[in-house]
Amino acid sequence: MKLLNIVLVFLTLSTSAFAERIGGTRIRKGNDLAGIITDSRTGKGIKGVAVSDGYGFTLTDKRGVYQMKADPRARTVWYRTPSRYGMAQDETGAPAFYAYRDASAKLDRHDFVLEPLDNEENEFTLVILADPQCQSDFDVNRLRTETISDVGRTLDEGVGSGRYSANVYGVGLGDIIYDNFDIWAPMHELFRSVSWSGGKMPVYNIPGNHDHSNKVTNAYDAIDNYIRWFGPQDYSFDRGKVHFVMMDNIIFTGTQPDNEQKPWNNCLYVSGFTDEQMEWLQQDLALVDGKEDKLVVFCTHSPFRQGAETGGGNVNYGRHYDDVLSALTAFKSAEILIGHTHYPETYIHKDYVCKGGGAIREHVFGSVCGAWWHANICVDGTPNGYAVYQVGGTAFTDEVARFTGQPETLQMRVYDGNQVYDGTKGVEFKWEEDLKGKFIATVWYANPEDWKIEFIQDGVVYPMQQVTRRQRDWCCYSYFINENGRNPKNKSYWTNRLHYWTFAAPSGDPSSEKGWVIRATHTVPGSGKVHVYSCDTLQEDYEGL
């Protein structure tokens, strides 16, 4: 009898010491963040799902239970959606793959239920939205009535015709707001309501520099508003054979003194990644099986391009520029999606070659807001808008820039190099001397690797030559100076680019030439799909831009 009492005491102590269990799994001492991830059909836990607090990772066990000692700074917990499960949305249509931390709880528990897919989504549609950057109710209304409604129409037409996959996702590339905290709520509401006939499109965002607070003194607090409204700062998810990585590459460095002329733009920053972010990324990529047979899509705000020593224009060399690009080459192919610039550009990282033999491609997109909602054009003359990409297998199989309120056929404008622009203020602007007598085609998303630009007259085809020196769109610039009251010393409104192709008019006078057309042929690298666009009229002023 005495022996029995001893055994009972031992059992009682054992049960008490390890009483905290989830789904049959004992939560280890010291772990304060846990939960279970289950399959909605079977009700059973899902093994091997990656879960993160934004600083480290853990995997669910055979019962679907995850547990970890959360970093004290963690504000969210999220799971990496596996390819074989749907992307969770809440009742409003917003992404629902994360929960907010309760750091005061002894054991902070968050459970998630995943909806299995009958077939993995090896084909899907991406709607890419860069820099909506709203600062006022006027801006928000334009975004709602122009851009978001246009996205809905584009999806209805494309999915309805069978051109686009009905698996539709949005990617937001930062600068959701323009430093005005009063805009967070309406922007959150708008991004939850991007609708088309197939339902509400979930939009997966990352922050930009204007989404970091300019009213605080440290980087941790600077991103707090964004996280409170839109969730994790850095995260990832999987679709088919594609691994998406969403990261913040704005490193807050301080706040400028108050400036009466620019009270909305006081945040100081450089572009790149912290040591902790790089460690997080390495952990994330290490958990991707079969990278050599997958595509990685890396989404961030500021460009990589050729890099920079400092500043916010490009990722700084000393802020893990090489480390990130090198890590991406472990995949079969890699594509980088970028905002920030308010003009488009394609940059091919020829020094960073992936396992499939191709170089990393960087896609810089023109902005949703154009030149900060002051017009319908960006800072280089590109119409404001978005892009629609198709993804199939491990490649982008279609790439089309869409300009808000415009037909898809609009992909260029053609100018007369002899023209002089004189606006309402009597200020004259003209093309550079070596462009006189030439047709000038500005083909906004074109690059010499994937596009061919030709001048055709009376059935004879002539190749056009890309400019070797960056040019300004003087027609659009005249609008900013003469009509919009922009300060010509503000270089933000007159960005010079290389997306111009020229051909000398046989007569030396483009406006007198007859029977001509300019043809732009785009061959999508990932599929060989061909788009042909044409223009046979000269743009004489900024009316209609």
C-alpha positions as CSV (number, residue, x, y, z in Angstrom):
1,M,0.0,0.0,0.0
2,K,2.8,2.4,0.8
3,L,4.4,1.7,-2.6
4,L,1.2,2.5,-4.4
5,N,1.1,5.9,-2.6
6,I,4.6,6.7,-3.9
7,V,3.6,5.8,-7.5
8,L,0.5,8.0,-7.3
9,V,2.4,10.9,-6.0
10,F,4.9,10.6,-8.9
11,L,2.2,10.5,-11.5
12,T,0.6,13.6,-10.0
13,L,3.8,15.5,-10.0
14,S,4.6,14.5,-13.6
15,T,1.1,15.6,-14.9
16,S,1.3,18.9,-13.0
17,A,4.8,19.7,-14.3
18,F,3.8,19.1,-18.0
19,A,0.1,20.0,-17.9
20,E,0.2,22.4,-20.8
21,R,-0.6,20.4,-23.9
22,I,-2.0,21.2,-27.4
23,G,-3.4,18.5,-29.6
24,G,-1.6,15.9,-27.5
25,T,1.7,17.6,-27.8
26,R,3.5,18.8,-24.6
27,I,4.5,22.4,-24.6
28,R,8.1,22.5,-23.5
29,K,9.1,24.7,-20.5
30,G,10.1,28.2,-21.6
31,N,8.1,28.3,-24.8
32,D,5.5,31.0,-24.7
33,L,4.1,31.0,-28.3
34,A,2.2,27.9,-29.5
35,G,-0.8,26.7,-31.4
36,I,-2.1,24.0,-33.8
37,I,-2.6,24.2,-37.6
38,T,-5.3,21.9,-38.9
39,D,-6.7,20.7,-42.2
40,S,-10.3,22.0,-42.5
41,R,-11.5,18.8,-44.2
42,T,-9.9,16.2,-41.9
43,G,-9.7,18.2,-38.7
44,K,-6.2,16.8,-38.3
45,G,-3.0,18.7,-37.7
46,I,-0.7,19.4,-40.6
47,K,2.9,18.4,-40.2
48,G,5.9,20.5,-41.4
49,V,4.3,23.9,-41.7
50,A,6.8,26.7,-41.1
51,V,5.8,29.2,-38.5
52,S,7.6,32.5,-37.6
53,D,7.4,35.3,-35.1
54,G,9.3,37.5,-37.6
55,Y,12.7,36.7,-36.0
56,G,12.9,32.9,-36.1
57,F,11.2,29.8,-37.4
58,T,9.8,26.5,-36.1
59,L,7.9,23.7,-37.8
60,T,4.7,22.0,-36.8
61,D,5.1,18.5,-35.5
62,K,3.2,15.4,-36.6
63,R,0.1,16.6,-34.7
64,G,0.2,20.0,-36.4
65,V,1.4,21.8,-33.2
66,Y,4.0,24.5,-33.3
67,Q,5.8,26.0,-30.3
68,M,8.6,28.4,-29.7
69,K,10.1,30.9,-27.3
70,A,9.0,34.1,-29.0
71,D,11.4,37.0,-29.4
72,P,10.4,39.7,-26.9
73,R,10.0,42.1,-29.8
74,A,7.7,39.9,-31.8
75,R,4.4,41.6,-32.6
76,T,2.9,38.9,-34.9
77,V,2.9,35.2,-35.5
78,W,2.3,33.8,-38.9
79,Y,2.5,30.6,-40.9
80,R,3.9,30.1,-44.4
81,T,1.0,28.9,-46.5
82,P,2.0,25.5,-48.1
83,S,1.4,25.1,-51.8
84,R,-1.3,22.5,-51.3
85,Y,-3.5,24.8,-49.2
86,G,-5.5,27.9,-50.1
87,M,-4.5,31.4,-49.1
88,A,-6.7,32.2,-46.1
89,Q,-8.9,35.4,-46.2
90,D,-11.0,36.8,-43.4
91,E,-14.6,37.9,-43.9
92,T,-13.5,41.2,-45.4
93,G,-11.2,39.5,-48.0
94,A,-8.0,40.5,-46.3
95,P,-5.1,38.0,-45.9
96,A,-5.6,36.0,-42.7
97,F,-2.3,34.0,-42.3
98,Y,-1.2,35.8,-39.2
99,A,-2.3,36.8,-35.7
100,Y,-1.2,39.6,-33.3
101,R,1.0,38.6,-30.3
102,D,-0.1,39.0,-26.7
103,A,3.3,39.4,-25.1
104,S,1.8,39.5,-21.6
105,A,0.3,35.9,-21.9
106,K,2.3,33.1,-20.2
107,L,1.4,31.0,-23.2
108,D,0.2,32.9,-26.2
109,R,-1.9,30.5,-28.3
110,H,-3.0,31.0,-31.9
111,D,-4.6,28.3,-33.9
112,F,-5.0,28.3,-37.7
113,V,-7.2,26.2,-40.0
114,L,-6.1,25.7,-43.6
115,E,-8.3,24.9,-46.6
116,P,-6.8,22.1,-48.8
117,L,-6.7,22.5,-52.5
118,D,-7.8,19.8,-54.8
119,N,-4.9,20.7,-57.1
120,E,-1.9,22.8,-56.3
121,E,-2.1,26.2,-58.0
122,N,0.7,25.9,-60.6
123,E,-0.9,28.7,-62.6
124,F,-2.1,31.9,-61.1
125,T,-2.5,35.6,-61.8
126,L,-0.6,38.4,-60.0
127,V,-1.8,42.0,-59.9
128,I,1.1,44.2,-59.0
129,L,0.5,47.5,-57.3
130,A,3.4,49.9,-56.5
131,D,3.2,53.1,-54.5
132,P,-0.5,54.0,-54.1
133,Q,1.0,56.7,-51.8
134,C,-2.2,58.4,-50.7
135,Q,-2.0,61.5,-48.5
136,S,-5.5,63.0,-48.6
137,D,-9.1,62.0,-49.0
138,F,-8.8,63.2,-52.6
139,D,-6.0,60.7,-53.3
140,V,-7.9,57.9,-51.6
141,N,-11.0,58.6,-53.7
142,R,-8.9,58.5,-56.9
143,L,-7.5,55.2,-55.9
144,R,-10.9,53.8,-55.2
145,T,-12.8,55.1,-58.2
146,E,-10.0,54.8,-60.8
147,T,-7.4,52.2,-59.9
148,I,-9.3,49.6,-57.9
149,S,-12.3,49.7,-60.2
150,D,-10.0,49.3,-63.2
151,V,-8.3,46.3,-61.7
152,G,-11.8,44.7,-61.2
153,R,-12.7,45.3,-64.9
154,T,-9.3,44.0,-66.1
155,L,-9.7,40.7,-64.1
156,D,-13.3,40.3,-65.2
157,E,-12.3,40.6,-68.8
158,G,-9.1,38.5,-68.5
159,V,-10.5,35.7,-66.4
160,G,-13.8,35.6,-68.3
161,S,-12.0,35.2,-71.6
162,G,-9.7,32.5,-70.2
163,R,-6.6,34.5,-70.6
164,Y,-6.0,34.9,-66.9
165,S,-6.1,32.2,-64.3
166,A,-9.0,32.5,-61.8
167,N,-6.4,32.1,-59.0
168,V,-5.8,35.8,-58.4
169,Y,-3.5,37.5,-55.9
170,G,-2.4,41.0,-55.4
171,V,1.1,42.2,-54.4
172,G,1.6,45.6,-53.0
173,L,5.1,47.0,-53.2
174,G,5.0,49.6,-50.5
175,D,4.3,53.3,-49.9
176,I,0.7,52.6,-49.1
177,I,0.4,56.0,-47.4
178,Y,2.2,59.3,-47.8
179,D,3.2,59.9,-44.1
180,N,-0.4,60.9,-43.1
181,F,-1.5,58.6,-40.3
182,D,-5.1,59.6,-40.8
183,I,-5.0,57.6,-44.1
184,W,-4.2,54.2,-42.6
185,A,-7.8,53.3,-41.9
186,P,-9.3,54.1,-45.4
187,M,-6.3,52.5,-47.1
188,H,-6.7,49.3,-45.0
189,E,-10.4,49.3,-46.0
190,L,-9.6,49.8,-49.7
191,F,-7.0,47.0,-49.8
192,R,-9.7,44.6,-48.3
193,S,-12.2,45.5,-51.0
194,V,-10.4,44.8,-54.3
195,S,-13.2,42.9,-55.9
196,W,-14.0,41.3,-59.2
197,S,-16.7,38.8,-60.3
198,G,-14.7,35.9,-58.8
199,G,-14.6,37.4,-55.3
200,K,-12.2,39.6,-53.4
201,M,-8.6,39.6,-54.3
202,P,-6.3,39.3,-51.3
203,V,-3.4,41.8,-51.5
204,Y,-0.1,40.9,-49.9
205,N,1.8,44.1,-48.9
206,I,5.2,45.2,-47.8
207,P,6.0,48.6,-46.4
208,G,7.8,51.5,-48.1
209,N,9.7,54.4,-46.7
210,H,6.5,56.5,-46.4
211,D,4.9,53.7,-44.4
212,H,7.5,54.2,-41.7
213,S,6.6,56.8,-39.1
214,N,8.3,60.1,-39.2
215,K,7.1,60.9,-35.6
216,V,9.3,58.5,-33.7
217,T,13.0,58.1,-32.9
218,N,13.7,54.4,-33.5
219,A,13.2,51.8,-36.2
220,Y,11.1,49.5,-34.1
221,D,8.4,52.1,-33.4
222,A,8.7,53.5,-36.9
223,I,7.1,50.4,-38.4
224,D,4.5,49.9,-35.7
225,N,1.6,51.5,-37.5
226,Y,2.2,49.5,-40.7
227,I,2.2,46.2,-38.7
228,R,-0.9,47.2,-36.7
229,W,-2.9,47.8,-40.0
230,F,-1.3,45.3,-42.4
231,G,0.5,42.6,-40.5
232,P,4.0,41.2,-40.6
233,Q,6.9,43.3,-41.8
234,D,8.7,40.3,-43.4
235,Y,7.0,37.0,-44.4
236,S,6.7,34.4,-47.1
237,F,4.3,31.9,-48.7
238,D,4.2,29.2,-51.4
239,R,2.1,28.8,-54.5
240,G,2.8,25.7,-56.7
241,K,6.5,25.8,-57.5
242,V,6.9,29.4,-56.5
243,H,8.3,30.7,-53.2
244,F,7.3,34.3,-52.4
245,V,9.4,36.3,-50.0
246,M,8.0,39.7,-48.8
247,M,10.5,42.0,-47.1
248,D,10.9,45.5,-45.8
249,N,14.1,47.0,-47.1
250,I,13.7,50.5,-45.6
251,I,16.2,51.0,-42.7
252,F,15.0,53.8,-40.6
253,T,17.9,56.1,-39.4
254,G,16.1,59.0,-37.8
255,T,13.8,61.9,-38.3
256,Q,14.6,65.2,-40.0
257,P,13.9,68.5,-38.2
258,D,10.4,69.9,-39.0
259,N,10.3,71.4,-42.5
260,E,7.4,73.7,-43.2
261,Q,7.7,73.1,-47.0
262,K,7.7,69.3,-46.6
263,P,6.1,68.4,-43.2
264,W,5.1,65.0,-44.6
265,N,8.5,63.7,-45.5
266,N,10.7,63.8,-42.4
267,C,11.8,60.1,-42.2
268,L,15.5,59.5,-42.8
269,Y,16.4,56.1,-44.1
270,V,18.8,54.0,-46.2
271,S,17.9,51.0,-48.3
272,G,18.9,47.5,-47.4
273,F,18.5,44.8,-44.8
274,T,19.6,44.5,-41.2
275,D,21.7,41.6,-39.9
276,E,18.6,40.2,-38.2
277,Q,16.6,40.3,-41.4
278,M,19.3,38.5,-43.2
279,E,19.4,35.8,-40.6
280,W,15.6,35.5,-40.9
281,L,15.9,35.2,-44.7
282,Q,18.5,32.5,-44.5
283,Q,16.3,30.5,-42.1
284,D,13.3,31.0,-44.4
285,L,15.1,29.8,-47.5
286,A,16.7,26.9,-45.7
287,L,13.2,25.6,-45.1
288,V,12.3,25.5,-48.9
289,D,12.7,22.0,-50.3
290,G,13.9,21.5,-53.9
291,K,14.9,25.1,-54.5
292,E,16.8,24.1,-57.7
293,D,13.4,23.3,-59.2
294,K,11.5,26.3,-58.0
295,L,11.0,30.0,-58.8
296,V,11.6,32.5,-56.0
297,V,9.7,35.9,-56.3
298,F,11.3,38.4,-54.0
299,C,9.1,41.5,-53.3
300,T,10.6,44.6,-51.6
301,H,10.3,48.4,-52.0
302,S,13.6,50.0,-53.0
303,P,15.5,48.7,-56.0
304,F,18.6,46.6,-56.0
305,R,19.7,47.5,-59.6
306,Q,23.4,48.4,-59.6
307,G,23.5,49.0,-55.8
308,A,24.7,52.1,-53.9
309,E,27.2,53.1,-51.2
310,T,24.5,54.8,-49.2
311,G,21.0,56.5,-49.5
312,G,17.6,55.2,-50.2
313,G,17.6,55.0,-54.0
314,N,19.2,51.5,-54.2
315,V,20.0,48.7,-51.8
316,N,23.3,49.7,-50.2
317,Y,26.3,47.3,-50.8
318,G,27.0,47.2,-47.0
319,R,23.4,46.3,-46.2
320,H,23.4,42.8,-47.5
321,Y,23.1,43.6,-51.2
322,D,25.3,40.7,-52.3
323,D,24.1,38.4,-49.6
324,V,20.4,38.6,-50.7
325,L,21.1,38.3,-54.4
326,S,23.5,35.4,-53.9
327,A,20.9,33.6,-51.7
328,L,18.3,33.9,-54.5
329,T,20.6,32.1,-57.0
330,A,20.0,28.8,-55.1
331,F,16.6,28.6,-57.0
332,K,16.0,27.5,-60.5
333,S,15.0,31.1,-61.3
334,A,14.5,34.4,-59.5
335,E,12.4,37.5,-60.1
336,I,12.5,40.6,-58.0
337,L,9.4,43.0,-57.8
338,I,10.1,46.6,-56.9
339,G,8.3,49.9,-56.4
340,H,9.7,53.2,-55.0
341,T,10.8,55.0,-58.2
342,H,7.5,56.1,-59.8
343,Y,8.9,55.0,-63.2
344,P,9.4,51.5,-64.8
345,E,12.6,49.7,-65.5
346,T,13.9,46.2,-66.1
347,Y,17.3,45.4,-64.7
348,I,19.0,42.1,-65.3
349,H,21.6,41.0,-62.7
350,K,24.0,39.3,-65.1
351,D,26.5,38.5,-62.3
352,Y,23.8,36.6,-60.4
353,V,22.9,33.4,-62.3
354,C,20.3,30.9,-60.9
355,K,20.4,27.1,-61.1
356,G,18.4,27.1,-64.3
357,G,21.0,29.1,-66.1
358,G,19.2,32.5,-66.2
359,A,20.2,35.7,-64.4
360,I,18.0,37.3,-61.7
361,R,15.6,39.7,-63.3
362,E,14.4,42.8,-61.4
363,H,11.1,44.4,-62.4
364,V,10.7,48.1,-61.3
365,F,7.1,49.3,-61.7
366,G,5.6,52.6,-62.4
367,S,3.4,53.9,-59.6
368,V,-0.3,53.6,-59.0
369,C,-0.4,57.2,-58.0
370,G,1.8,58.4,-60.9
371,A,3.4,61.7,-59.8
372,W,1.7,61.6,-56.4
373,W,-1.9,62.0,-57.8
374,H,-1.0,65.4,-59.4
375,A,-1.7,63.9,-62.8
376,N,-2.4,60.7,-64.7
377,I,1.3,60.2,-65.5
378,C,4.5,59.2,-63.5
379,V,7.6,61.3,-63.2
380,D,9.0,60.1,-66.6
381,G,5.7,60.4,-68.5
382,T,4.6,56.7,-68.0
383,P,0.9,56.6,-67.4
384,N,-0.1,55.7,-63.8
385,G,-1.3,52.2,-63.3
386,Y,-0.4,48.6,-62.3
387,A,0.7,45.3,-64.0
388,V,-0.9,41.9,-64.5
389,Y,1.5,38.9,-64.6
390,Q,0.7,35.3,-65.2
391,V,2.7,32.7,-63.4
392,G,3.0,29.1,-64.6
393,G,5.3,26.4,-63.2
394,T,8.6,28.2,-62.4
395,A,8.3,31.2,-64.7
396,F,6.4,34.4,-65.5
397,T,4.5,33.3,-68.6
398,D,2.9,36.7,-69.3
399,E,3.8,40.2,-68.4
400,V,1.6,43.2,-69.2
401,A,1.6,46.7,-67.9
402,R,-1.9,48.1,-67.5
403,F,-2.5,51.9,-67.4
404,T,-5.5,53.0,-65.4
405,G,-8.5,53.7,-67.6
406,Q,-6.6,52.9,-70.8
407,P,-6.8,50.0,-73.2
408,E,-4.1,47.4,-73.0
409,T,-2.9,48.4,-76.5
410,L,-1.5,51.7,-75.1
411,Q,2.1,50.9,-74.4
412,M,3.9,53.8,-76.0
413,R,3.7,57.4,-77.3
414,V,5.5,58.8,-80.3
415,Y,6.9,62.4,-80.5
416,D,8.3,64.7,-83.2
417,G,11.9,65.6,-82.3
418,N,11.4,69.0,-83.9
419,Q,8.5,70.0,-81.7
420,V,8.8,72.8,-79.2
421,Y,6.4,72.8,-76.2
422,D,5.2,76.1,-74.9
423,G,2.6,76.0,-72.1
424,T,0.4,78.6,-70.5
425,K,3.2,80.3,-68.8
426,G,5.1,80.9,-72.0
427,V,8.1,78.7,-71.1
428,E,9.5,76.7,-74.0
429,F,10.8,73.2,-73.9
430,K,12.4,71.2,-76.7
431,W,14.1,67.9,-77.4
432,E,17.9,67.7,-77.5
433,E,19.7,68.8,-80.6
434,D,20.6,65.2,-81.7
435,L,16.9,64.2,-81.6
436,K,15.8,66.9,-84.1
437,G,14.3,65.5,-87.3
438,K,13.6,62.1,-85.6
439,F,10.6,60.1,-84.6
440,I,10.9,59.5,-80.8
441,A,9.0,56.5,-79.4
442,T,8.8,56.3,-75.6
443,V,8.0,52.6,-74.9
444,W,7.7,52.7,-71.1
445,Y,8.3,49.1,-70.1
446,A,10.6,48.1,-73.0
447,N,14.1,46.9,-72.6
448,P,16.5,45.8,-75.4
449,E,16.7,42.2,-74.2
450,D,13.0,41.4,-74.5
451,W,11.6,44.1,-76.9
452,K,12.1,45.0,-80.5
453,I,11.1,48.5,-81.7
454,E,10.7,49.1,-85.4
455,F,9.7,51.9,-87.7
456,I,7.6,50.8,-90.7
457,Q,6.8,53.0,-93.7
458,D,5.0,51.9,-96.9
459,G,5.6,48.3,-95.9
460,V,9.4,48.7,-95.3
461,V,10.6,47.8,-91.8
462,Y,13.5,49.7,-90.2
463,P,15.0,49.0,-86.8
464,M,14.8,51.9,-84.3
465,Q,17.8,52.8,-82.1
466,Q,17.6,53.1,-78.4
467,V,19.0,56.3,-77.0
468,T,22.4,55.9,-75.2
469,R,21.9,58.9,-72.9
470,R,18.9,59.3,-70.6
471,Q,16.2,61.6,-72.0
472,R,13.4,63.7,-70.5
473,D,9.8,63.5,-71.8
474,W,9.5,67.2,-72.6
475,C,5.9,67.0,-73.5
476,C,5.0,65.7,-70.0
477,Y,7.5,67.9,-68.3
478,S,5.8,70.9,-69.9
479,Y,2.6,69.8,-68.2
480,F,4.2,69.7,-64.8
481,I,5.7,73.1,-65.2
482,N,3.0,75.0,-67.0
483,E,-0.2,73.4,-65.9
484,N,0.5,71.8,-62.5
485,G,2.6,74.5,-60.9
486,R,5.4,72.2,-60.1
487,N,8.8,73.7,-59.2
488,P,11.3,73.0,-62.0
489,K,14.0,72.7,-59.4
490,N,12.2,69.7,-57.9
491,K,13.9,66.9,-59.7
492,S,11.3,64.4,-58.6
493,Y,9.1,65.7,-61.4
494,W,11.5,65.4,-64.3
495,T,13.2,61.9,-64.2
496,N,15.2,61.1,-67.3
497,R,15.1,57.5,-68.6
498,L,16.4,55.3,-71.4
499,H,13.1,53.9,-72.7
500,Y,13.2,56.0,-75.9
501,W,13.8,54.7,-79.4
502,T,14.5,56.9,-82.4
503,F,14.4,56.9,-86.2
504,A,15.4,59.7,-88.5
505,A,12.4,60.9,-90.6
506,P,13.4,60.6,-94.3
507,S,12.3,64.2,-94.9
508,G,13.7,65.5,-91.6
509,D,10.2,66.5,-90.6
510,P,8.3,63.7,-88.8
511,S,5.0,65.7,-88.9
512,S,5.0,65.6,-92.7
513,E,5.6,61.9,-93.1
514,K,2.8,59.7,-94.3
515,G,2.1,55.9,-94.2
516,W,4.2,55.2,-91.1
517,V,3.6,53.1,-88.0
518,I,5.9,52.2,-85.1
519,R,5.7,48.6,-83.9
520,A,6.9,47.3,-80.5
521,T,7.2,43.6,-80.1
522,H,7.5,42.1,-76.6
523,T,8.6,38.5,-76.2
524,V,8.0,37.3,-72.6
525,P,11.2,35.5,-71.5
526,G,9.5,32.9,-69.4
527,S,7.2,31.6,-72.1
528,G,8.1,33.0,-75.5
529,K,4.6,34.6,-75.6
530,V,4.6,37.5,-78.0
531,H,2.7,40.8,-77.7
532,V,2.7,43.3,-80.6
533,Y,1.8,47.0,-80.0
534,S,1.6,49.8,-82.5
535,C,1.2,53.6,-82.8
536,D,0.7,55.7,-85.9
537,T,0.1,59.1,-84.5
538,L,2.3,61.8,-83.0
539,Q,1.5,63.1,-79.5
540,E,1.6,66.9,-80.0
541,D,0.7,68.1,-76.5
542,Y,-0.2,66.8,-73.1
543,E,-3.9,66.7,-73.6
544,G,-5.3,63.3,-72.8
545,L,-2.2,62.3,-70.9
